[in-house]
PDB file of C-alpha atoms in Angstrom:
ATOM      1  CA  MET A 144     -10.412  -7.786 -10.049  1.00 98.00           C
ATOM      2  CA  LYS A 145      -9.105  -4.276 -10.053  1.00 98.00           C
ATOM      3  CA  LEU A 146      -6.772  -1.701  -8.125  1.00 99.00           C
ATOM      4  CA  ARG A 147      -6.858   2.289  -8.123  1.00 99.00           C
ATOM      5  CA  PHE A 148      -3.475   3.278  -6.708  1.00 99.00           C
ATOM      6  CA  LEU A 149      -5.409   5.755  -3.693  1.00 99.00           C
ATOM      7  CA  GLY A 150      -0.953   7.318  -3.456  1.00 99.00           C
ATOM      8  CA  THR A 151       2.084   6.146  -4.575  1.00 99.00           C
ATOM      9  CA  GLY A 152       4.049   8.580  -3.007  1.00 99.00           C
ATOM     10  CA  THR A 153       7.032   7.560   0.393  1.00 98.00           C
ATOM     11  CA  SER A 154       6.631   9.140   3.411  1.00 98.00           C
ATOM     12  CA  THR A 155       7.158  12.842   2.819  1.00 98.00           C
ATOM     13  CA  GLY A 156       4.673  12.981  -0.516  1.00 98.00           C
ATOM     14  CA  VAL A 157       5.281  14.600  -3.831  1.00 99.00           C
ATOM     15  CA  PRO A 158       6.038  17.570  -3.647  1.00 99.00           C
ATOM     16  CA  GLN A 159       8.330  17.342  -1.001  1.00 98.00           C
ATOM     17  CA  ILE A 160       7.919  20.689   1.684  1.00 98.00           C
ATOM     18  CA  GLY A 161      10.263  23.461   0.804  1.00 98.00           C
ATOM     19  CA  CYS A 162      11.971  21.175  -2.100  1.00 99.00           C
ATOM     20  CA  THR A 163      12.212  22.808  -5.192  1.00 98.00           C
ATOM     21  CA  CYS A 164      13.905  20.139  -7.293  1.00 98.00           C
ATOM     22  CA  PRO A 165      12.507  19.497 -11.199  1.00 98.00           C
ATOM     23  CA  THR A 166      10.063  16.484  -9.641  1.00 99.00           C
ATOM     24  CA  CYS A 167       8.406  18.610  -6.993  1.00 99.00           C
ATOM     25  CA  ILE A 168       8.024  22.328  -8.525  1.00 99.00           C
ATOM     26  CA  SER A 169       6.593  20.104 -11.536  1.00 99.00           C
ATOM     27  CA  THR A 170       3.336  21.163 -12.710  1.00 98.00           C
ATOM     28  CA  ASP A 171       2.308  16.790 -14.392  1.00 99.00           C
ATOM     29  CA  GLN A 172      -0.649  16.180 -12.262  1.00 98.00           C
ATOM     30  CA  HIS A 173       1.425  12.867 -12.546  1.00 98.00           C
ATOM     31  CA  ASP A 174       4.513  14.146 -10.011  1.00 99.00           C
ATOM     32  CA  LYS A 175       2.198  14.873  -7.508  1.00 99.00           C
ATOM     33  CA  ARG A 176       1.910  11.859  -4.652  1.00 99.00           C
ATOM     34  CA  LEU A 177      -0.365  11.203  -1.800  1.00 99.00           C
ATOM     35  CA  ARG A 178       0.756   8.847   0.381  1.00 99.00           C
ATOM     36  CA  ALA A 179       1.394   5.389  -1.030  1.00 99.00           C
ATOM     37  CA  SER A 180      -1.657   3.316  -0.588  1.00 99.00           C
ATOM     38  CA  ALA A 181      -4.556   1.575  -2.556  1.00 99.00           C
ATOM     39  CA  ILE A 182      -8.209  -0.060  -2.739  1.00 99.00           C
ATOM     40  CA  VAL A 183      -8.715  -3.465  -4.528  1.00 99.00           C
ATOM     41  CA  THR A 184     -11.671  -4.293  -5.639  1.00 99.00           C
ATOM     42  CA  VAL A 185     -12.695  -8.206  -6.186  1.00 98.00           C
ATOM     43  CA  GLY A 186     -16.629  -8.481  -7.431  1.00 97.00           C
ATOM     44  CA  ASP A 187     -18.054  -6.401  -5.623  1.00 96.00           C
ATOM     45  CA  LYS A 188     -15.905  -6.096  -2.713  1.00 98.00           C
ATOM     46  CA  ASN A 189     -13.442  -3.357  -1.720  1.00 98.00           C
ATOM     47  CA  LEU A 190     -10.286  -3.952   0.429  1.00 99.00           C
ATOM     48  CA  LEU A 191      -7.908  -1.259   1.713  1.00 99.00           C
ATOM     49  CA  ILE A 192      -3.906  -1.766   1.890  1.00 99.00           C
ATOM     50  CA  ASP A 193      -3.028   0.896   4.285  1.00 99.00           C
ATOM     51  CA  CYS A 194      -4.549   3.660   5.742  1.00 99.00           C
ATOM     52  CA  GLY A 195      -2.221   6.769   5.518  1.00 98.00           C
ATOM     53  CA  PRO A 196      -2.658  10.318   6.864  1.00 98.00           C
ATOM     54  CA  ASP A 197      -3.654  11.143   3.380  1.00 99.00           C
ATOM     55  CA  PHE A 198      -6.664   9.297   3.626  1.00 99.00           C
ATOM     56  CA  ARG A 199      -9.720  11.368   4.138  1.00 98.00           C
ATOM     57  CA  GLN A 200      -7.932  13.173   0.973  1.00 98.00           C
ATOM     58  CA  GLN A 201      -7.901   9.762  -1.128  1.00 99.00           C
ATOM     59  CA  ILE A 202     -11.085   8.650  -0.266  1.00 99.00           C
ATOM     60  CA  ILE A 203     -13.415  11.797  -1.064  1.00 98.00           C
ATOM     61  CA  ASN A 204     -10.622  11.142  -4.375  1.00 97.00           C
ATOM     62  CA  ALA A 205     -12.491   8.052  -4.764  1.00 98.00           C
ATOM     63  CA  GLY A 206     -15.248   8.827  -3.874  1.00 97.00           C
ATOM     64  CA  ALA A 207     -16.152   7.128  -0.313  1.00 96.00           C
ATOM     65  CA  PRO A 208     -16.692   3.630  -1.946  1.00 97.00           C
ATOM     66  CA  ARG A 209     -17.970   1.369   0.731  1.00 97.00           C
ATOM     67  CA  LEU A 210     -14.818  -0.990   2.147  1.00 98.00           C
ATOM     68  CA  GLU A 211     -15.188  -4.169   3.773  1.00 97.00           C
ATOM     69  CA  ALA A 212     -11.663  -3.919   5.516  1.00 98.00           C
ATOM     70  CA  ALA A 213      -8.151  -3.198   5.351  1.00 99.00           C
ATOM     71  CA  LEU A 214      -5.443  -4.937   4.880  1.00 99.00           C
ATOM     72  CA  LEU A 215      -2.410  -2.835   6.684  1.00 99.00           C
ATOM     73  CA  THR A 216       1.366  -3.337   5.649  1.00 99.00           C
ATOM     74  CA  HIS A 217       3.073  -2.779   8.349  1.00 99.00           C
ATOM     75  CA  SER A 218       2.416   0.082  11.038  1.00 98.00           C
ATOM     76  CA  HIS A 219       5.006   3.239  10.057  1.00 98.00           C
ATOM     77  CA  TYR A 220       3.319   6.278  10.145  1.00 98.00           C
ATOM     78  CA  ASP A 221       3.317   6.791   6.268  1.00 98.00           C
ATOM     79  CA  HIS A 222       1.244   3.682   5.612  1.00 99.00           C
ATOM     80  CA  VAL A 223      -1.462   3.278   9.544  1.00 98.00           C
ATOM     81  CA  GLY A 224      -1.795   7.795   9.878  1.00 98.00           C
ATOM     82  CA  GLY A 225      -5.450   7.827   8.773  1.00 98.00           C
ATOM     83  CA  ILE A 226      -6.696   5.254  11.068  1.00 97.00           C
ATOM     84  CA  ASP A 227      -8.618   7.610  12.657  1.00 97.00           C
ATOM     85  CA  ASP A 228     -10.228   8.750   9.391  1.00 97.00           C
ATOM     86  CA  LEU A 229     -11.724   5.927   9.053  1.00 97.00           C
ATOM     87  CA  ARG A 230     -14.070   6.444  11.632  1.00 95.00           C
ATOM     88  CA  PRO A 231     -17.263   6.396   9.145  1.00 94.00           C
ATOM     89  CA  TYR A 232     -16.905   2.947   8.300  1.00 95.00           C
ATOM     90  CA  CYS A 233     -16.368   2.499  12.048  1.00 93.00           C
ATOM     91  CA  TYR A 234     -20.209   3.900  12.516  1.00 87.00           C
ATOM     92  CA  SER A 235     -22.291   0.799   9.673  1.00 81.00           C
ATOM     93  CA  THR A 236     -20.060  -1.842  11.633  1.00 81.00           C
ATOM     94  CA  ASP A 237     -21.558  -3.970  15.214  1.00 80.00           C
ATOM     95  CA  ASN A 238     -17.895  -4.773  16.048  1.00 87.00           C
ATOM     96  CA  GLY A 239     -15.733  -2.240  14.857  1.00 94.00           C
ATOM     97  CA  PHE A 240     -14.549  -1.761  11.297  1.00 97.00           C
ATOM     98  CA  PRO A 241     -12.181  -4.661  10.101  1.00 98.00           C
ATOM     99  CA  LEU A 242      -8.194  -4.160  10.450  1.00 98.00           C
ATOM    100  CA  TYR A 243      -6.075  -7.409   9.672  1.00 99.00           C
ATOM    101  CA  CYS A 244      -2.172  -6.870  10.385  1.00 99.00           C
ATOM    102  CA  LYS A 245       0.692  -8.599  12.127  1.00 99.00           C
ATOM    103  CA  PRO A 246       0.909  -8.998  15.972  1.00 98.00           C
ATOM    104  CA  ASP A 247       3.566  -6.107  15.916  1.00 98.00           C
ATOM    105  CA  VAL A 248       1.169  -3.993  13.723  1.00 98.00           C
ATOM    106  CA  ALA A 249      -1.978  -3.921  15.707  1.00 98.00           C
ATOM    107  CA  GLU A 250       0.169  -3.570  19.146  1.00 98.00           C
ATOM    108  CA  ASP A 251       1.507  -0.369  17.964  1.00 98.00           C
ATOM    109  CA  LEU A 252      -1.863   0.762  16.897  1.00 97.00           C
ATOM    110  CA  ARG A 253      -3.493   0.042  19.748  1.00 96.00           C
ATOM    111  CA  ASN A 254      -0.467   2.418  21.544  1.00 96.00           C
ATOM    112  CA  ARG A 255      -0.646   4.513  18.939  1.00 94.00           C
ATOM    113  CA  VAL A 256      -4.467   5.493  19.267  1.00 95.00           C
ATOM    114  CA  PRO A 257      -5.433   3.928  22.427  1.00 95.00           C
ATOM    115  CA  TYR A 258      -9.013   5.606  22.313  1.00 95.00           C
ATOM    116  CA  CYS A 259     -10.437   3.529  20.362  1.00 93.00           C
ATOM    117  CA  PHE A 260      -9.338   0.491  21.930  1.00 91.00           C
ATOM    118  CA  ARG A 261     -10.561   1.637  25.728  1.00 92.00           C
ATOM    119  CA  LYS A 262     -12.999  -0.586  27.460  1.00 86.00           C
ATOM    120  CA  HIS A 263     -14.976   2.416  27.873  1.00 88.00           C
ATOM    121  CA  LEU A 264     -15.482   3.972  24.686  1.00 87.00           C
ATOM    122  CA  TYR A 265     -15.802   7.732  24.768  1.00 90.00           C
ATOM    123  CA  PRO A 266     -18.999   8.595  22.266  1.00 88.00           C
ATOM    124  CA  GLY A 267     -17.921   8.963  19.053  1.00 88.00           C
ATOM    125  CA  VAL A 268     -14.215   7.618  18.270  1.00 93.00           C
ATOM    126  CA  PRO A 269     -13.606   4.918  16.053  1.00 94.00           C
ATOM    127  CA  THR A 270     -13.693   1.558  16.951  1.00 94.00           C
ATOM    128  CA  PHE A 271     -11.821  -1.649  14.968  1.00 96.00           C
ATOM    129  CA  ASP A 272     -12.072  -4.744  14.875  1.00 96.00           C
ATOM    130  CA  ILE A 273      -8.011  -6.319  14.761  1.00 97.00           C
ATOM    131  CA  HIS A 274      -7.684  -9.671  12.819  1.00 98.00           C
ATOM    132  CA  GLU A 275      -4.229 -10.518  13.781  1.00 98.00           C
ATOM    133  CA  ILE A 276      -2.423 -12.422  10.743  1.00 98.00           C
ATOM    134  CA  SER A 277       0.176 -14.611  10.540  1.00 97.00           C
ATOM    135  CA  ASP A 278       2.479 -15.278   7.411  1.00 95.00           C
ATOM    136  CA  LYS A 279      -0.500 -18.118   6.012  1.00 98.00           C
ATOM    137  CA  PRO A 280      -3.466 -17.085   3.996  1.00 99.00           C
ATOM    138  CA  PHE A 281      -6.622 -16.058   5.600  1.00 99.00           C
ATOM    139  CA  ALA A 282      -9.709 -14.739   4.078  1.00 98.00           C
ATOM    140  CA  VAL A 283     -11.641 -11.860   4.473  1.00 98.00           C
ATOM    141  CA  GLY A 284     -15.224 -13.214   3.205  1.00 96.00           C
ATOM    142  CA  ASP A 285     -14.772 -15.102   0.506  1.00 96.00           C
ATOM    143  CA  ILE A 286     -11.764 -13.268  -0.654  1.00 98.00           C
ATOM    144  CA  LYS A 287      -8.702 -15.780  -0.215  1.00 99.00           C
ATOM    145  CA  ILE A 288      -5.119 -13.278   0.394  1.00 99.00           C
ATOM    146  CA  THR A 289      -1.752 -14.852   0.927  1.00 99.00           C
ATOM    147  CA  PRO A 290       1.000 -12.477   3.407  1.00 99.00           C
ATOM    148  CA  LEU A 291       3.951 -12.238   1.359  1.00 99.00           C
ATOM    149  CA  PRO A 292       6.712 -11.894   3.771  1.00 99.00           C
ATOM    150  CA  VAL A 293       9.703  -9.096   3.166  1.00 99.00           C
ATOM    151  CA  MET A 294      11.864  -7.199   5.163  1.00 99.00           C
ATOM    152  CA  HIS A 295      11.648  -3.482   5.020  1.00 98.00           C
ATOM    153  CA  HIS A 296      15.482  -2.691   5.962  1.00 97.00           C
ATOM    154  CA  LYS A 297      15.585  -5.208   9.869  1.00 97.00           C
ATOM    155  CA  LEU A 298      11.984  -4.964   9.947  1.00 98.00           C
ATOM    156  CA  PRO A 299      10.180  -7.789   9.016  1.00 98.00           C
ATOM    157  CA  ILE A 300       6.388  -6.560   7.176  1.00 99.00           C
ATOM    158  CA  VAL A 301       3.981  -7.876   4.965  1.00 99.00           C
ATOM    159  CA  GLY A 302       2.620  -7.261   1.377  1.00 99.00           C
ATOM    160  CA  PHE A 303      -0.721  -9.303   0.181  1.00 99.00           C
ATOM    161  CA  ARG A 304      -1.734 -11.558  -3.258  1.00 99.00           C
ATOM    162  CA  ILE A 305      -5.246 -11.701  -3.805  1.00 99.00           C
ATOM    163  CA  ASP A 306      -5.359 -14.348  -7.169  1.00 98.00           C
ATOM    164  CA  ASN A 307      -2.885 -13.377  -9.388  1.00 98.00           C
ATOM    165  CA  PHE A 308      -2.373  -9.837  -8.297  1.00 99.00           C
ATOM    166  CA  ALA A 309       0.579  -9.321  -5.540  1.00 99.00           C
ATOM    167  CA  TYR A 310       0.570  -5.618  -3.893  1.00 99.00           C
ATOM    168  CA  ILE A 311       4.460  -4.977  -1.849  1.00 99.00           C
ATOM    169  CA  THR A 312       5.206  -1.546  -0.782  1.00 98.00           C
ATOM    170  CA  ASP A 313       8.309  -0.626   1.440  1.00 99.00           C
ATOM    171  CA  ALA A 314      10.483  -3.865   0.571  1.00 99.00           C
ATOM    172  CA  LYS A 315      14.322  -3.650   0.737  1.00 99.00           C
ATOM    173  CA  THR A 316      14.923  -7.358  -0.112  1.00 99.00           C
ATOM    174  CA  ILE A 317      12.572 -10.223  -0.598  1.00 99.00           C
ATOM    175  CA  PRO A 318      13.167 -13.186   0.446  1.00 99.00           C
ATOM    176  CA  ASP A 319      13.451 -16.685  -1.258  1.00 99.00           C
ATOM    177  CA  GLU A 320      10.540 -18.512   0.003  1.00 98.00           C
ATOM    178  CA  THR A 321       8.181 -15.134  -0.795  1.00 99.00           C
ATOM    179  CA  PHE A 322       9.100 -15.357  -3.963  1.00 99.00           C
ATOM    180  CA  ARG A 323       7.930 -19.190  -4.942  1.00 99.00           C
ATOM    181  CA  LEU A 324       4.915 -17.567  -2.906  1.00 99.00           C
ATOM    182  CA  MET A 325       4.075 -15.068  -5.941  1.00 99.00           C
ATOM    183  CA  GLU A 326       4.838 -17.697  -9.086  1.00 98.00           C
ATOM    184  CA  GLY A 327       2.373 -17.469 -11.640  1.00 97.00           C
ATOM    185  CA  ILE A 328       1.356 -14.104 -10.609  1.00 98.00           C
ATOM    186  CA  ASP A 329       0.051 -11.674 -13.980  1.00 98.00           C
ATOM    187  CA  THR A 330      -0.205  -8.310 -11.775  1.00 99.00           C
ATOM    188  CA  LEU A 331       3.085  -7.447  -9.886  1.00 99.00           C
ATOM    189  CA  VAL A 332       2.294  -3.509  -7.896  1.00 99.00           C
ATOM    190  CA  ILE A 333       5.979  -2.734  -6.430  1.00 99.00           C
ATOM    191  CA  ASN A 334       7.887  -0.278  -4.714  1.00 99.00           C
ATOM    192  CA  ALA A 335      10.674   1.652  -6.338  1.00 99.00           C
ATOM    193  CA  LEU A 336      12.108   4.452  -4.349  1.00 99.00           C
ATOM    194  CA  ARG A 337      14.677   6.427  -6.277  1.00 98.00           C
ATOM    195  CA  LYS A 338      17.686   5.643  -8.522  1.00 98.00           C
ATOM    196  CA  LYS A 339      19.968   6.070  -5.760  1.00 98.00           C
ATOM    197  CA  GLU A 340      20.809   3.558  -3.014  1.00 97.00           C
ATOM    198  CA  HIS A 341      18.984   3.403   0.198  1.00 97.00           C
ATOM    199  CA  LEU A 342      18.704   1.917   3.282  1.00 97.00           C
ATOM    200  CA  SER A 343      15.198   0.455   3.299  1.00 98.00           C
ATOM    201  CA  HIS A 344      13.802   0.572   0.283  1.00 98.00           C
ATOM    202  CA  MET A 345      14.445  -1.035  -2.898  1.00 99.00           C
ATOM    203  CA  THR A 346      15.845   1.430  -5.944  1.00 99.00           C
ATOM    204  CA  LEU A 347      14.971   1.036  -9.070  1.00 99.00           C
ATOM    205  CA  ASP A 348      17.246  -1.328 -10.636  1.00 98.00           C
ATOM    206  CA  GLU A 349      16.539  -3.609  -7.388  1.00 99.00           C
ATOM    207  CA  ALA A 350      12.855  -3.215  -8.229  1.00 99.00           C
ATOM    208  CA  ILE A 351      13.468  -4.421 -11.728  1.00 99.00           C
ATOM    209  CA  ALA A 352      15.901  -7.267 -10.525  1.00 99.00           C
ATOM    210  CA  ALA A 353      12.642  -8.892  -8.822  1.00 99.00           C
ATOM    211  CA  ILE A 354      10.741  -8.366 -11.208  1.00 99.00           C
ATOM    212  CA  THR A 355      13.136 -10.153 -13.423  1.00 98.00           C
ATOM    213  CA  ARG A 356      12.872 -13.259 -11.152  1.00 98.00           C
ATOM    214  CA  ILE A 357       9.079 -12.864 -10.487  1.00 98.00           C
ATOM    215  CA  ARG A 358       8.242 -12.645 -14.145  1.00 98.00           C
ATOM    216  CA  PRO A 359       4.772 -11.065 -13.919  1.00 99.00           C
ATOM    217  CA  ARG A 360       3.283 -10.183 -16.946  1.00 98.00           C
ATOM    218  CA  VAL A 361       2.583  -6.559 -16.048  1.00 99.00           C
ATOM    219  CA  THR A 362       4.281  -4.872 -12.951  1.00 99.00           C
ATOM    220  CA  TYR A 363       2.972  -0.710 -11.885  1.00 99.00           C
ATOM    221  CA  LEU A 364       5.630   0.552  -9.653  1.00 99.00           C
ATOM    222  CA  THR A 365       5.244   2.371  -6.738  1.00 99.00           C
ATOM    223  CA  HIS A 366       6.205   4.447  -3.408  1.00 99.00           C
ATOM    224  CA  PHE A 367       8.368   6.795  -4.868  1.00 99.00           C
ATOM    225  CA  ALA A 368      10.446  10.092  -3.636  1.00 99.00           C
ATOM    226  CA  ASP A 369      10.873  12.791  -5.492  1.00 99.00           C
ATOM    227  CA  ALA A 370      14.240  11.995  -6.503  1.00 98.00           C
ATOM    228  CA  ILE A 371      12.703   8.974  -8.434  1.00 99.00           C
ATOM    229  CA  GLY A 372      12.356  12.157 -11.042  1.00 98.00           C
ATOM    230  CA  ARG A 373       9.303  13.467 -13.112  1.00 99.00           C
ATOM    231  CA  GLN A 374       7.253  10.674 -14.532  1.00 98.00           C
ATOM    232  CA  ALA A 375       7.834  11.686 -18.486  1.00 98.00           C
ATOM    233  CA  GLU A 376      11.078  11.046 -18.190  1.00 98.00           C
ATOM    234  CA  ILE A 377      11.631   7.701 -16.073  1.00 98.00           C
ATOM    235  CA  GLU A 378       8.270   6.097 -17.382  1.00 98.00           C
ATOM    236  CA  PRO A 379      10.135   5.755 -21.230  1.00 98.00           C
ATOM    237  CA  THR A 380      13.395   4.520 -19.921  1.00 98.00           C
ATOM    238  CA  LEU A 381      11.576   1.268 -17.931  1.00 99.00           C
ATOM    239  CA  PRO A 382      11.610  -2.056 -19.658  1.00 98.00           C
ATOM    240  CA  PRO A 383       8.873  -3.706 -21.599  1.00 98.00           C
ATOM    241  CA  GLY A 384       5.283  -5.113 -19.601  1.00 98.00           C
ATOM    242  CA  ILE A 385       6.643  -2.259 -16.422  1.00 99.00           C
ATOM    243  CA  HIS A 386       5.079   1.387 -15.410  1.00 99.00           C
ATOM    244  CA  MET A 387       5.121   3.761 -13.014  1.00 99.00           C
ATOM    245  CA  ALA A 388       1.260   3.906 -11.366  1.00 99.00           C
ATOM    246  CA  TYR A 389       0.351   7.650 -10.153  1.00 99.00           C
ATOM    247  CA  ASP A 390      -2.445   9.046  -8.085  1.00 99.00           C
ATOM    248  CA  ASN A 391      -5.902   7.771  -9.007  1.00 98.00           C
ATOM    249  CA  LEU A 392      -4.846   5.625 -11.715  1.00 99.00           C
ATOM    250  CA  THR A 393      -6.881   2.327 -11.541  1.00 99.00           C
ATOM    251  CA  ILE A 394      -6.067  -1.142 -13.646  1.00 99.00           C
ATOM    252  CA  GLU A 395      -7.755  -3.997 -14.065  1.00 98.00           C
ATOM    253  CA  ILE A 396      -6.745  -7.227 -13.014  1.00 98.00           C
ATOM    254  CA  PRO A 397      -7.688 -10.385 -15.375  1.00 94.00           C
TER     255      PRO A 397
END
């Protein structure tokens, strides 16, 4: 298994428009962050995790690989705003490109892009085959996936576990049961917005506390704001086994 980080930024991306902080004016490519998304590859199958407004640029940067389906954590724009750009992947399917998401996300998508779900579709629009998931494990082909319920302030959202890998983004709190669902994982991806307190996202210290409880072999932090600081300055300060992810980083998952 392997994972490619398509984007590691928060909703504004980094640099943020109009900002002249040290992170935003950095010339280090590690500090250029598109909206958070990833591709997890299991065998010869690629699963997209979230599809934000930078998806077109991200997937071209990745070489436009074949995608089996998309797993959506929640319906905030920075995680689903690129849905329309999946249309090239829709043309090779009979029933539409598969999306796996909670019922509230499915409802939001039908309201946001209604032209994709009408009975009489306009020629050429993207079409989707929505699979509504619960908190119970499900499968995409022969890939077993376990939803990981977390709270994004007051909004219930999900991360995903595949074998010994877990991906969580936009979490502020993690229920005890979800910690249990992550027992024994090897590789963790988890959000760490910035150092300063935030209403709906974990801070760096909160993420480290969660990692300490989960006890993975290795962790990659993602979904950064510019306020996290520059990669070259923050990475060396992290505890052993914890790293800052960056756009286009590819990792192997044992």
